[in-house]
JSON list of C-alpha atoms in Angstrom, two decimals:
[
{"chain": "P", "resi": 1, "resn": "UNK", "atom": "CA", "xyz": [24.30, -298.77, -99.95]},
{"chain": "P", "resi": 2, "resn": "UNK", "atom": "CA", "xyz": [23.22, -295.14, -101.01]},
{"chain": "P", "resi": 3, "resn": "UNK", "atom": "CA", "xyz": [19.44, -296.15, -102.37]},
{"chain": "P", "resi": 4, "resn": "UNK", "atom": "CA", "xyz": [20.52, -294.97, -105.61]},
{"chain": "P", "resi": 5, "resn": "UNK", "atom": "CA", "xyz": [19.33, -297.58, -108.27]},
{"chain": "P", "resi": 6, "resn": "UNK", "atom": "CA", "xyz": [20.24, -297.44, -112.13]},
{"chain": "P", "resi": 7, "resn": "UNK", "atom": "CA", "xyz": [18.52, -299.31, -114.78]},
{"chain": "P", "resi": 8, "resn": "UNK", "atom": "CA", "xyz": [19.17, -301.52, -116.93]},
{"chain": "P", "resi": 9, "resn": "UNK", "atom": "CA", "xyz": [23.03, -302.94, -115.50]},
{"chain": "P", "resi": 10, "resn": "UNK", "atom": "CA", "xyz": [24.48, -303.69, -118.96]},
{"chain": "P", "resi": 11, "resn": "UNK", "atom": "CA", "xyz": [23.07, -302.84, -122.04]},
{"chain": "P", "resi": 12, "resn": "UNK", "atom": "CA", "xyz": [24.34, -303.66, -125.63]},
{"chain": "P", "resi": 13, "resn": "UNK", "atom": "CA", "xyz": [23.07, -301.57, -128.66]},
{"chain": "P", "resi": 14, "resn": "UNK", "atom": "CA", "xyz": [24.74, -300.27, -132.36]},
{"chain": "P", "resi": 15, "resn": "UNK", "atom": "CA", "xyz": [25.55, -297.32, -134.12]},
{"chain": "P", "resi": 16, "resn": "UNK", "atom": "CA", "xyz": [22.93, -295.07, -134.62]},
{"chain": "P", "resi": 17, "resn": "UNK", "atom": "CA", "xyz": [20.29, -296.64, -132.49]},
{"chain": "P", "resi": 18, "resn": "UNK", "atom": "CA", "xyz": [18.88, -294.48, -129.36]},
{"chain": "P", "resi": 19, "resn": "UNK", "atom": "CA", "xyz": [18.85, -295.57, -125.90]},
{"chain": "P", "resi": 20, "resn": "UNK", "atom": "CA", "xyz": [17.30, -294.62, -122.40]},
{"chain": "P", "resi": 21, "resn": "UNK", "atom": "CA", "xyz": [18.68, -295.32, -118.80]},
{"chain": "P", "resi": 22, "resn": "UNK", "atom": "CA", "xyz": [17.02, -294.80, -115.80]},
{"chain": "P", "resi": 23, "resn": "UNK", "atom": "CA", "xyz": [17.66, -293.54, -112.06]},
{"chain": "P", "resi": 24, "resn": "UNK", "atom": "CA", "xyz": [16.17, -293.37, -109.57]},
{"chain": "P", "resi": 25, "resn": "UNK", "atom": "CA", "xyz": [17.64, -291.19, -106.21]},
{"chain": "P", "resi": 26, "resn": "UNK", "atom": "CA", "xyz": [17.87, -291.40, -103.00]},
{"chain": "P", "resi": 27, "resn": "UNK", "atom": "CA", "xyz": [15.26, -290.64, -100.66]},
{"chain": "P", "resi": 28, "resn": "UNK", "atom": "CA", "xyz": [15.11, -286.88, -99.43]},
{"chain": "P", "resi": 29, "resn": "UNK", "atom": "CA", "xyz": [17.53, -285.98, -102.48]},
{"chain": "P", "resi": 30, "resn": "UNK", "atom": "CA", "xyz": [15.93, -283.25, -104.77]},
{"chain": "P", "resi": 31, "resn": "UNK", "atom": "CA", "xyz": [18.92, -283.63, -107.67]},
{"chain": "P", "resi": 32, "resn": "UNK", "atom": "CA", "xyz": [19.91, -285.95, -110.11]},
{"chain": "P", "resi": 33, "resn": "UNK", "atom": "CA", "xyz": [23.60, -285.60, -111.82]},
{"chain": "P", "resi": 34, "resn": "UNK", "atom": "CA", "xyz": [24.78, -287.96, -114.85]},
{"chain": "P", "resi": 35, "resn": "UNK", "atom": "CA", "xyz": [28.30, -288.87, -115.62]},
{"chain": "P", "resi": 36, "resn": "UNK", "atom": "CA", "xyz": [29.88, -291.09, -118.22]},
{"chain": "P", "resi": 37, "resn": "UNK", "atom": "CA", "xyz": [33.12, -292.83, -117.11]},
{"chain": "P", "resi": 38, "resn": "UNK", "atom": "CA", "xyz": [35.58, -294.12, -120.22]},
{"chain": "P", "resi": 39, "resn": "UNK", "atom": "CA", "xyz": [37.47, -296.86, -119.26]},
{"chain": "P", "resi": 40, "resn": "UNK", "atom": "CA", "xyz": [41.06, -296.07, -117.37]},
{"chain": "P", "resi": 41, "resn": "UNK", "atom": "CA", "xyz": [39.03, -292.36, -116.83]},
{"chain": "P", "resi": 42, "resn": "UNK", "atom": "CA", "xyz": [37.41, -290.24, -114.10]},
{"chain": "P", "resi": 43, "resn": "UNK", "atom": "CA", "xyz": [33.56, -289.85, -114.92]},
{"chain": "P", "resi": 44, "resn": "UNK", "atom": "CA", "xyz": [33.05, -286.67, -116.88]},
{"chain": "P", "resi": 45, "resn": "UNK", "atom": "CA", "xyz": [29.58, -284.73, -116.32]},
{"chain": "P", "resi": 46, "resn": "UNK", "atom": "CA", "xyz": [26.91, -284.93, -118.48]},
{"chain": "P", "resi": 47, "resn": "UNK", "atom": "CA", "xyz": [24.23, -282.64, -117.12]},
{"chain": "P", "resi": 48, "resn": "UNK", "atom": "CA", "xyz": [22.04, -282.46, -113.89]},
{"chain": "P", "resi": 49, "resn": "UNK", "atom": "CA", "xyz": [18.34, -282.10, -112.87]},
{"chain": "P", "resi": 50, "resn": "UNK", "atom": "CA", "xyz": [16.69, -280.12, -110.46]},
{"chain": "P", "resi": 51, "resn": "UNK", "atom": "CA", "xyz": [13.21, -279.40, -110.17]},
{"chain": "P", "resi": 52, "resn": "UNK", "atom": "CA", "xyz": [12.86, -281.21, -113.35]},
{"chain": "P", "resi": 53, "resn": "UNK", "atom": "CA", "xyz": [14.76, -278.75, -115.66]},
{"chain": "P", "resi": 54, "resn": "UNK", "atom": "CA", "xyz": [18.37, -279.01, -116.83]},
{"chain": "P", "resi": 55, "resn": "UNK", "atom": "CA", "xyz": [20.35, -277.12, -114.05]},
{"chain": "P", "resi": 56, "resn": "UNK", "atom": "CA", "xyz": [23.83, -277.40, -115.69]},
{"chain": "P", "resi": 57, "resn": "UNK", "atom": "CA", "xyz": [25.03, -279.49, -118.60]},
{"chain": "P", "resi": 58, "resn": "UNK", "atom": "CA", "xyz": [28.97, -280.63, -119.61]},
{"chain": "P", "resi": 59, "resn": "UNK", "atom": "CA", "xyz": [30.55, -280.88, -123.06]},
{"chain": "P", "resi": 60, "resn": "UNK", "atom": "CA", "xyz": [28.03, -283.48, -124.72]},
{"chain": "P", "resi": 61, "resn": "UNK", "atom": "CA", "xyz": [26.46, -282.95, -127.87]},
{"chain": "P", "resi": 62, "resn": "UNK", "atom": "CA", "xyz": [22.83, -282.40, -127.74]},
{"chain": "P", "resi": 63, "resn": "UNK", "atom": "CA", "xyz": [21.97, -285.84, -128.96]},
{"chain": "P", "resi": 64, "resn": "UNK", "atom": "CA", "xyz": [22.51, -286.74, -124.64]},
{"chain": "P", "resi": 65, "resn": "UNK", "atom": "CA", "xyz": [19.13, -285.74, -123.14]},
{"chain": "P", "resi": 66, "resn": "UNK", "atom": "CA", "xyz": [17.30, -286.23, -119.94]},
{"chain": "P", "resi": 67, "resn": "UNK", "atom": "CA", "xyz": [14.25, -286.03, -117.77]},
{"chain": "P", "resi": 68, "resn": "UNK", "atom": "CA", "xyz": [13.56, -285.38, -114.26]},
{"chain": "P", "resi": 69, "resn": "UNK", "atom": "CA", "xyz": [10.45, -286.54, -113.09]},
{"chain": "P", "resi": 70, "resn": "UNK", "atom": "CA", "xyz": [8.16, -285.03, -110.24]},
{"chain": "P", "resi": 71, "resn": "UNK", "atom": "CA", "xyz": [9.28, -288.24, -107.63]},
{"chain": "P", "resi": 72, "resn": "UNK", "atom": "CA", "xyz": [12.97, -286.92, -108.54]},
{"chain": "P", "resi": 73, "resn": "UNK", "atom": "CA", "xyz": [13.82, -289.72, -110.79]},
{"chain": "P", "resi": 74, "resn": "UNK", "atom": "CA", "xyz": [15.87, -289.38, -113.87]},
{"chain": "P", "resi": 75, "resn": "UNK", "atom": "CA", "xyz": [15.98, -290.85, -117.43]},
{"chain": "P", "resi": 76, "resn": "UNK", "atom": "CA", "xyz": [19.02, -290.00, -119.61]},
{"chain": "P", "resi": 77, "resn": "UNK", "atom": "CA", "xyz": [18.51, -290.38, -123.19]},
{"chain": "P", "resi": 78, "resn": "UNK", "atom": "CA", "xyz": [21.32, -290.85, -125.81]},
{"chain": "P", "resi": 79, "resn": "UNK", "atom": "CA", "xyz": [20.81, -290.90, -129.77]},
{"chain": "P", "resi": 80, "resn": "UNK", "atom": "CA", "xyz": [22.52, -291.59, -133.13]},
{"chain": "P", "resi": 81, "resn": "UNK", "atom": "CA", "xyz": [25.11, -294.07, -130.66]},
{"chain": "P", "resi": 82, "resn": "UNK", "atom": "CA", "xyz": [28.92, -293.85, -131.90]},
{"chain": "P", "resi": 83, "resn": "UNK", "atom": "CA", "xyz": [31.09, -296.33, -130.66]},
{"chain": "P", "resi": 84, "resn": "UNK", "atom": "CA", "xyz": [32.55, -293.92, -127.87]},
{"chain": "P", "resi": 85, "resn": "UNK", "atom": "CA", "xyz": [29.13, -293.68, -125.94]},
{"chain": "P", "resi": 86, "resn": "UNK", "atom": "CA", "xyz": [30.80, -297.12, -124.79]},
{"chain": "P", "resi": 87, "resn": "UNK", "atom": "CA", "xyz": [31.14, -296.13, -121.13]},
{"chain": "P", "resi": 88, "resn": "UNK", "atom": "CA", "xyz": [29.68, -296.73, -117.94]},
{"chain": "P", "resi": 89, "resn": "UNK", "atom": "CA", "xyz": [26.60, -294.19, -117.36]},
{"chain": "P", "resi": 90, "resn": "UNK", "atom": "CA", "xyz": [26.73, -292.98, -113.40]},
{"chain": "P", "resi": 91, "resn": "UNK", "atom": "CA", "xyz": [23.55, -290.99, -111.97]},
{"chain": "P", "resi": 92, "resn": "UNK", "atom": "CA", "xyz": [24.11, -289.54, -108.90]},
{"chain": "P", "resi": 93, "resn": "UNK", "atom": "CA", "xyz": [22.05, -287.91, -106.20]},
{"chain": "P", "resi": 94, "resn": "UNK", "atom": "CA", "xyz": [21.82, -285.21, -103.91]},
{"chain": "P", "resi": 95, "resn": "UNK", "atom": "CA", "xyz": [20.33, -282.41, -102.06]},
{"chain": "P", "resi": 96, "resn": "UNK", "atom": "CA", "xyz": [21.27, -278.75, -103.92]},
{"chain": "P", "resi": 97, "resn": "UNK", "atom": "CA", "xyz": [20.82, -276.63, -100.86]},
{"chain": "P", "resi": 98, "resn": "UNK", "atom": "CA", "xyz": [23.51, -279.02, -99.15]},
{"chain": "P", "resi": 99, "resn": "UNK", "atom": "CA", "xyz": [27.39, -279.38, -99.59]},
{"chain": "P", "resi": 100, "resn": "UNK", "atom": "CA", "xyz": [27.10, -280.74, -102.81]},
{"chain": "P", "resi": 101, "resn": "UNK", "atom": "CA", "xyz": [27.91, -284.80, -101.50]},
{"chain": "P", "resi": 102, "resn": "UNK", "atom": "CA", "xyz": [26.70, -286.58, -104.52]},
{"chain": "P", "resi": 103, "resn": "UNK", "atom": "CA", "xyz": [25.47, -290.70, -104.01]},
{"chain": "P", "resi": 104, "resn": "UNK", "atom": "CA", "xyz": [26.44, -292.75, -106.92]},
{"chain": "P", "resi": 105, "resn": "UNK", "atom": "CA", "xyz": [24.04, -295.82, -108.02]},
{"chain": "P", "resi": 106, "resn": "UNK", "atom": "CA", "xyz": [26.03, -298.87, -109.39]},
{"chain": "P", "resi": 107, "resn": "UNK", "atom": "CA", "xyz": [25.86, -297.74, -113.14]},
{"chain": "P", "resi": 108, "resn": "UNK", "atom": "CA", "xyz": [24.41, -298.48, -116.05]},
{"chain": "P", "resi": 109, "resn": "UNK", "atom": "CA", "xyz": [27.32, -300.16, -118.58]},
{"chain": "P", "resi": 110, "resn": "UNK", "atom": "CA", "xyz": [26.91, -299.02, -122.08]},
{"chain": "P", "resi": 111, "resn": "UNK", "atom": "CA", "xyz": [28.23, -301.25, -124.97]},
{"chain": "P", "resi": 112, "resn": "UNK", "atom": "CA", "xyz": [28.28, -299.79, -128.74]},
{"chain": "P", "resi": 113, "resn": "UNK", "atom": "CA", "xyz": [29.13, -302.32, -131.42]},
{"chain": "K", "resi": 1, "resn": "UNK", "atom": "CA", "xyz": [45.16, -278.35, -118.38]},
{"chain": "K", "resi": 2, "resn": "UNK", "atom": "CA", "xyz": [42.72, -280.96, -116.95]},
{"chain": "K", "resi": 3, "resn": "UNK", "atom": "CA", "xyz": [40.59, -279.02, -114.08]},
{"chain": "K", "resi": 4, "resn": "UNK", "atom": "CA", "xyz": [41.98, -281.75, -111.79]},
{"chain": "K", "resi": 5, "resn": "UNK", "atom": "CA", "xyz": [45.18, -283.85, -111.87]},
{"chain": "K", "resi": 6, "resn": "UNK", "atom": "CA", "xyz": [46.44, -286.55, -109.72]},
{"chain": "K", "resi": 7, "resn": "UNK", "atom": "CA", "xyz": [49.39, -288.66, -109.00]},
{"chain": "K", "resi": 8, "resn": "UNK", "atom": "CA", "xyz": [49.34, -290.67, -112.00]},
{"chain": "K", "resi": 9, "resn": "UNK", "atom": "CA", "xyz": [49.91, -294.12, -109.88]},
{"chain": "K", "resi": 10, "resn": "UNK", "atom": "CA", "xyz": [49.69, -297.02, -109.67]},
{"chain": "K", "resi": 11, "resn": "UNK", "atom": "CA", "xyz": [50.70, -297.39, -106.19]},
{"chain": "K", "resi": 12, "resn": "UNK", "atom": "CA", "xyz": [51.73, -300.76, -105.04]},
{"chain": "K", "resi": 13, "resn": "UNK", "atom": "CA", "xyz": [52.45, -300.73, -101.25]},
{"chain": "K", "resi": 14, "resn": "UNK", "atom": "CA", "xyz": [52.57, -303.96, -98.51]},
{"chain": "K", "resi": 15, "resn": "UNK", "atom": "CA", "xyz": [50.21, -304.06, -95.81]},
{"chain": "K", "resi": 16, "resn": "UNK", "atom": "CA", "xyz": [51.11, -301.49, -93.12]},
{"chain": "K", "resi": 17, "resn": "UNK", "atom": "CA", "xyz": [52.53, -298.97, -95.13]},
{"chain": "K", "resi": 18, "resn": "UNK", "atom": "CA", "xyz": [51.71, -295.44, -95.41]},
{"chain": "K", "resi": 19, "resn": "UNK", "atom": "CA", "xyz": [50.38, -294.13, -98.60]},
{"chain": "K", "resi": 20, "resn": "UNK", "atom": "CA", "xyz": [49.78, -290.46, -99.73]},
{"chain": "K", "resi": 21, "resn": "UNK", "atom": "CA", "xyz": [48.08, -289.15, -102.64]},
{"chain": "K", "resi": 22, "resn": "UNK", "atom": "CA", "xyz": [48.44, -285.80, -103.97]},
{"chain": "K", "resi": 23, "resn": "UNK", "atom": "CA", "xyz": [46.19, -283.47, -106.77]},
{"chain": "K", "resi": 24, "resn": "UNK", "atom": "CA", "xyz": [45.71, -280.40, -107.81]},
{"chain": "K", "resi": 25, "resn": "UNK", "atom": "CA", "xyz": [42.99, -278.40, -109.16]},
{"chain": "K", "resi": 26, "resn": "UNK", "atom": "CA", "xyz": [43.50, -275.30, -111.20]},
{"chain": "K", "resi": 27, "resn": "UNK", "atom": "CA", "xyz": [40.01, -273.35, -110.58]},
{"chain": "K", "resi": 28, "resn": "UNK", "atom": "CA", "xyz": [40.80, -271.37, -107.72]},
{"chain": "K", "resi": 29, "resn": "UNK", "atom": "CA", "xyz": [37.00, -270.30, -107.33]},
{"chain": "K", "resi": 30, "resn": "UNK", "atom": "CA", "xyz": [36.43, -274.02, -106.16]},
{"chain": "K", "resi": 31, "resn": "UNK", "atom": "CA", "xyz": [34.35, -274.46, -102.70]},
{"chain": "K", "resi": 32, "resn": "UNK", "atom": "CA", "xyz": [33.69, -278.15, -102.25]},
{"chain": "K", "resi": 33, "resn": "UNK", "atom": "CA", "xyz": [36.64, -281.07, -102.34]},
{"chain": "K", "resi": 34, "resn": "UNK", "atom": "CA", "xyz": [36.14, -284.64, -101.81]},
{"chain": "K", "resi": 35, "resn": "UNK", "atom": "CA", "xyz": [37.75, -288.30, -102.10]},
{"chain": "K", "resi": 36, "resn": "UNK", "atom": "CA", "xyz": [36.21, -290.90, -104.11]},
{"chain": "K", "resi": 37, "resn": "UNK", "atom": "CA", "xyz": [37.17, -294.34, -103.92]},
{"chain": "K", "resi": 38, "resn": "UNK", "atom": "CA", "xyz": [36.12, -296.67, -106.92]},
{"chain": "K", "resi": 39, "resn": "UNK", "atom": "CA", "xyz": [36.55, -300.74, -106.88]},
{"chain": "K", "resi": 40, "resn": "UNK", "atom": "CA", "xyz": [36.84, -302.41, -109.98]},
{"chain": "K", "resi": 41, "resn": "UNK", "atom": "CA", "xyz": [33.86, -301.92, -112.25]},
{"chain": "K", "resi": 42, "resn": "UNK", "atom": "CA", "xyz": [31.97, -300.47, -109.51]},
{"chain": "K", "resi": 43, "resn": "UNK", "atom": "CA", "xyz": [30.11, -296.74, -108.97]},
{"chain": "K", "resi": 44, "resn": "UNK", "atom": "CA", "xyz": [32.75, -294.15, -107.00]},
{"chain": "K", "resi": 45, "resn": "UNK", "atom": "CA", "xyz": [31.42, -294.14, -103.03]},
{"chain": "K", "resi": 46, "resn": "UNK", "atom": "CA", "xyz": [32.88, -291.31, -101.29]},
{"chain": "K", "resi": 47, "resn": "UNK", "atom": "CA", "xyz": [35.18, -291.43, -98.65]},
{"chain": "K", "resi": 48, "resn": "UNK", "atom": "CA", "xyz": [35.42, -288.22, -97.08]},
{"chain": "K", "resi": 49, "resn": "UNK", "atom": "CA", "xyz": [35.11, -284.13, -97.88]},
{"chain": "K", "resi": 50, "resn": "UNK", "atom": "CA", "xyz": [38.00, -281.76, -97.65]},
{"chain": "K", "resi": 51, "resn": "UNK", "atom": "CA", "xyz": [38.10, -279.16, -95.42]},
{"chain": "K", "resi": 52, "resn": "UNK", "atom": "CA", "xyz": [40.77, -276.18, -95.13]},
{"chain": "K", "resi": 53, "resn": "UNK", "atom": "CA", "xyz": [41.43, -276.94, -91.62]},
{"chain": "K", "resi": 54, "resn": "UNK", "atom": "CA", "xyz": [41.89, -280.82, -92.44]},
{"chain": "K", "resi": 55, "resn": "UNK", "atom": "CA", "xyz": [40.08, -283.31, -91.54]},
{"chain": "K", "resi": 56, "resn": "UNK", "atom": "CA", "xyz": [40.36, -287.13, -90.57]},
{"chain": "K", "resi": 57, "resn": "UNK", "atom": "CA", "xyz": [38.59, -290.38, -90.16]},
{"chain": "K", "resi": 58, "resn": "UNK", "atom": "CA", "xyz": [40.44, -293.21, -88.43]},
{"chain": "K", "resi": 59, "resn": "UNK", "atom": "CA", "xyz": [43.52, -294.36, -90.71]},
{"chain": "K", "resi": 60, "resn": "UNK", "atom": "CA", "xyz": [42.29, -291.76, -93.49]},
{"chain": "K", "resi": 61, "resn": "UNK", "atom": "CA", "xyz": [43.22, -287.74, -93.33]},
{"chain": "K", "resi": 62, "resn": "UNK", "atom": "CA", "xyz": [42.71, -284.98, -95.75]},
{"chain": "K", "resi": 63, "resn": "UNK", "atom": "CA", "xyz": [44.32, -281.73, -96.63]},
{"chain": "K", "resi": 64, "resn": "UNK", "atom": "CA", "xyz": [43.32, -278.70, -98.50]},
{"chain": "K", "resi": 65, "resn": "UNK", "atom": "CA", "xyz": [45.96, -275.85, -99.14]},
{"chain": "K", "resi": 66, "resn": "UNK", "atom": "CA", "xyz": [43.71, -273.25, -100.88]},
{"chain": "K", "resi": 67, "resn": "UNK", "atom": "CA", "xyz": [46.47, -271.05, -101.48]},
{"chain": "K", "resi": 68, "resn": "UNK", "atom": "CA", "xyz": [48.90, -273.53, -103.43]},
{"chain": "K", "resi": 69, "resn": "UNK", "atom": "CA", "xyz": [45.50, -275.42, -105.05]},
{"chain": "K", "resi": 70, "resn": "UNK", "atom": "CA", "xyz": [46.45, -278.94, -103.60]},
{"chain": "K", "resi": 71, "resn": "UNK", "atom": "CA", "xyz": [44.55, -281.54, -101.82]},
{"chain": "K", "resi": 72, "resn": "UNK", "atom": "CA", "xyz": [46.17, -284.80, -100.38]},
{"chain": "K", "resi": 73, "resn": "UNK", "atom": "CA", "xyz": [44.69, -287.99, -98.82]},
{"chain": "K", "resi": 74, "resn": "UNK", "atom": "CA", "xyz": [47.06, -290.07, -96.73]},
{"chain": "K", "resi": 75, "resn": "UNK", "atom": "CA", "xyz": [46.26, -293.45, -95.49]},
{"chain": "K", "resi": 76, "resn": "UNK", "atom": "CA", "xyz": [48.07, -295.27, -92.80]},
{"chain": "K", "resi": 77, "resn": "UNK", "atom": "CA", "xyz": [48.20, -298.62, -91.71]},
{"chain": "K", "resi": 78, "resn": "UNK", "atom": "CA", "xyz": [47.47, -299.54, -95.47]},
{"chain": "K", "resi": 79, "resn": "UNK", "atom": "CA", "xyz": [44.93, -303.03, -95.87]},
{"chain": "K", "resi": 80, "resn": "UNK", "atom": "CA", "xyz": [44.31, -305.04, -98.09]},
{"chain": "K", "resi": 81, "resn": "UNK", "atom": "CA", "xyz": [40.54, -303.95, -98.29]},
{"chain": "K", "resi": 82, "resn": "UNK", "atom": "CA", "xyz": [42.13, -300.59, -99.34]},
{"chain": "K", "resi": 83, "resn": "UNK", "atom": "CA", "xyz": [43.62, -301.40, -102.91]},
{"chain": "K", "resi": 84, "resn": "UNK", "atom": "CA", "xyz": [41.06, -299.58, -105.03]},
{"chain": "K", "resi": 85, "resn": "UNK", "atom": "CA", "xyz": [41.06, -296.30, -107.52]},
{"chain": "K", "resi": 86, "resn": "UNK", "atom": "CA", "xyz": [40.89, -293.15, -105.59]},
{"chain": "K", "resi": 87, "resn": "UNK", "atom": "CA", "xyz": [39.62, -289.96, -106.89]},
{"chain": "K", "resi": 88, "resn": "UNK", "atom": "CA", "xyz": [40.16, -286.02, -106.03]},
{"chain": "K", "resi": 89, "resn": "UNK", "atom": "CA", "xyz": [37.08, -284.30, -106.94]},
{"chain": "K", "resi": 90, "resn": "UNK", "atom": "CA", "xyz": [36.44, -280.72, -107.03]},
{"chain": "K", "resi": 91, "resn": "UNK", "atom": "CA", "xyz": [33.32, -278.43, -107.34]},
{"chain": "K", "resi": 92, "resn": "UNK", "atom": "CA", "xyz": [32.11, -275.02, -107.55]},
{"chain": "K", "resi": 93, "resn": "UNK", "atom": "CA", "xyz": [29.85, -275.76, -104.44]},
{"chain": "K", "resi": 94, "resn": "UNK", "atom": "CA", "xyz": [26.37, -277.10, -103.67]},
{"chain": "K", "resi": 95, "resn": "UNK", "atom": "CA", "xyz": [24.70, -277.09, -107.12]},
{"chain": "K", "resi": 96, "resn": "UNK", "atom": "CA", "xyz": [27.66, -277.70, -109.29]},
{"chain": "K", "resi": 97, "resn": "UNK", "atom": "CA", "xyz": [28.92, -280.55, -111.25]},
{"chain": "K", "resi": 98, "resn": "UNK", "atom": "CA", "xyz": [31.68, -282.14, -109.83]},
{"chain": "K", "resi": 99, "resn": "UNK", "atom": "CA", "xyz": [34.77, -282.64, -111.64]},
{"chain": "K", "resi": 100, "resn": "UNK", "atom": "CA", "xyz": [37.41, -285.86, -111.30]},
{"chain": "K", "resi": 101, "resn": "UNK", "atom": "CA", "xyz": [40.68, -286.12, -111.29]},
{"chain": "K", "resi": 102, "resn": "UNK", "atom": "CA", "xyz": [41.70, -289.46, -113.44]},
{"chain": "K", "resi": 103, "resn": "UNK", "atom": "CA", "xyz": [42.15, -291.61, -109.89]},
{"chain": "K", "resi": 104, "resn": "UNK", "atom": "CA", "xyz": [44.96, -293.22, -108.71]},
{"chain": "K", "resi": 105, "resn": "UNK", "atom": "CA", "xyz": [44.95, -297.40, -108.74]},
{"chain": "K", "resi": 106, "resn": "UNK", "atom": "CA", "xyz": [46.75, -298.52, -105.63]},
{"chain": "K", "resi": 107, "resn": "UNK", "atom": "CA", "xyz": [47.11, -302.11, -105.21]},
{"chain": "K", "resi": 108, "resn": "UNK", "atom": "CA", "xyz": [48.28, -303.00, -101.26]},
{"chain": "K", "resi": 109, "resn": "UNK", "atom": "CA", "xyz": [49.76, -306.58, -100.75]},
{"chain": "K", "resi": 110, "resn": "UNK", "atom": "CA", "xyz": [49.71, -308.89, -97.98]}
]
């Protein structure tokens, strides 16, 4: 196991409603990374955390928004849901100064009706 | 073009067999490559980094050719405990986001 935890595991919500999911990373690990992973897809990259700023963000709108917090846990917040937020919501963790080996937690499963 | 493509799969093999995956990336200022292997409806765990000189771990090896912007995984001896969804990724380096490929399912049967 990599001591990454994600909360809640499934999570069922509808359009337009707002939603939070929360990480927290592995011990020693200084930097928390989202992805969202479509079915039948490779996760995509949402943004990542360091030193509790944003230190590098993909191509989501800016209704996806997160937190680090100073124990290097991670909240990523989503508003206004559309159906295709239906994905599975991966944090991962690591330690920046190191080669960049990321540790997934089991996911957070995202259902938009 | 996708930043990373792989084999599009699936791969059924029998037990035993040898198995290689290929991908390509098409960032050439890339510094960190790894493999990612997914079960179903389960988080990606990696499986090993890429080096340019090659590297392996028991049945599993890796290659990076910098210059033609290809990595491959080959697996030998396939199990049954191996049919998963694999997954090039690539990154700028320490810091950086990491991009996946789309995986490759491969299903191995007794």
């Amino acid at each position: 196991e990599t001591g990454v935890t994600q909360s809640p595991t499934h999570l069922i919500k509808t359009r337009g409603q707002q939603v939070t999911l929360r990480c927290s990373s592995q011990s020693g690990h200084n930097t928390v990374s989202w992805y969202q992973q479509a079915l039948g897809q490779g996760p995509q990259f949402i943004f990542q955390y360091y030193r509790e700023e944003e230190n590098g963000r993909g191509n989501f709108p800016p209704r996806f928004s997160g937190l680090q917090f100073p124990n290097y846990s991670s909240e990523l917040n989503v508003n206004a849901l559309e159906l295709d937020d239906s994905a599975l919501y991966l944090c991962a963790s690591s330690f920046i100064q190191l080669n960049n080996e990321q540790f997934f937690g089991p996911g957070t499963r995202l259902t938009v009706l | 073009r996708k930043e990373v493509e792989q084999d599009p799969g699936p791969f059924n093999v029998p037990e035993g067999a040898t198995v290689a995956f290929n991908c390509t990336y098409s960032n050439s200022a890339s510094q960190s490559f790894f493999w990612y292997r997914q079960d179903c409806r389960k988080e990606p765990k990696l499986l090993m980094s890429v080096y340019s000189s090659g590297n392996e771990d028991g049945r599993f090896t890796a290659q990076l050719n910098r210059a033609s912007q290809y990595i491959s995984l080959l697996i030998r001896d396939s199990k049954l405990s191996d049919s998963a969804t694999y997954l090039c990724v690539v990154s700028w380096g320490p810091g950086y986001a990491l991009n996946f490929g789309k995986g490759t399912s491969l299903l191995v049967t007794p």
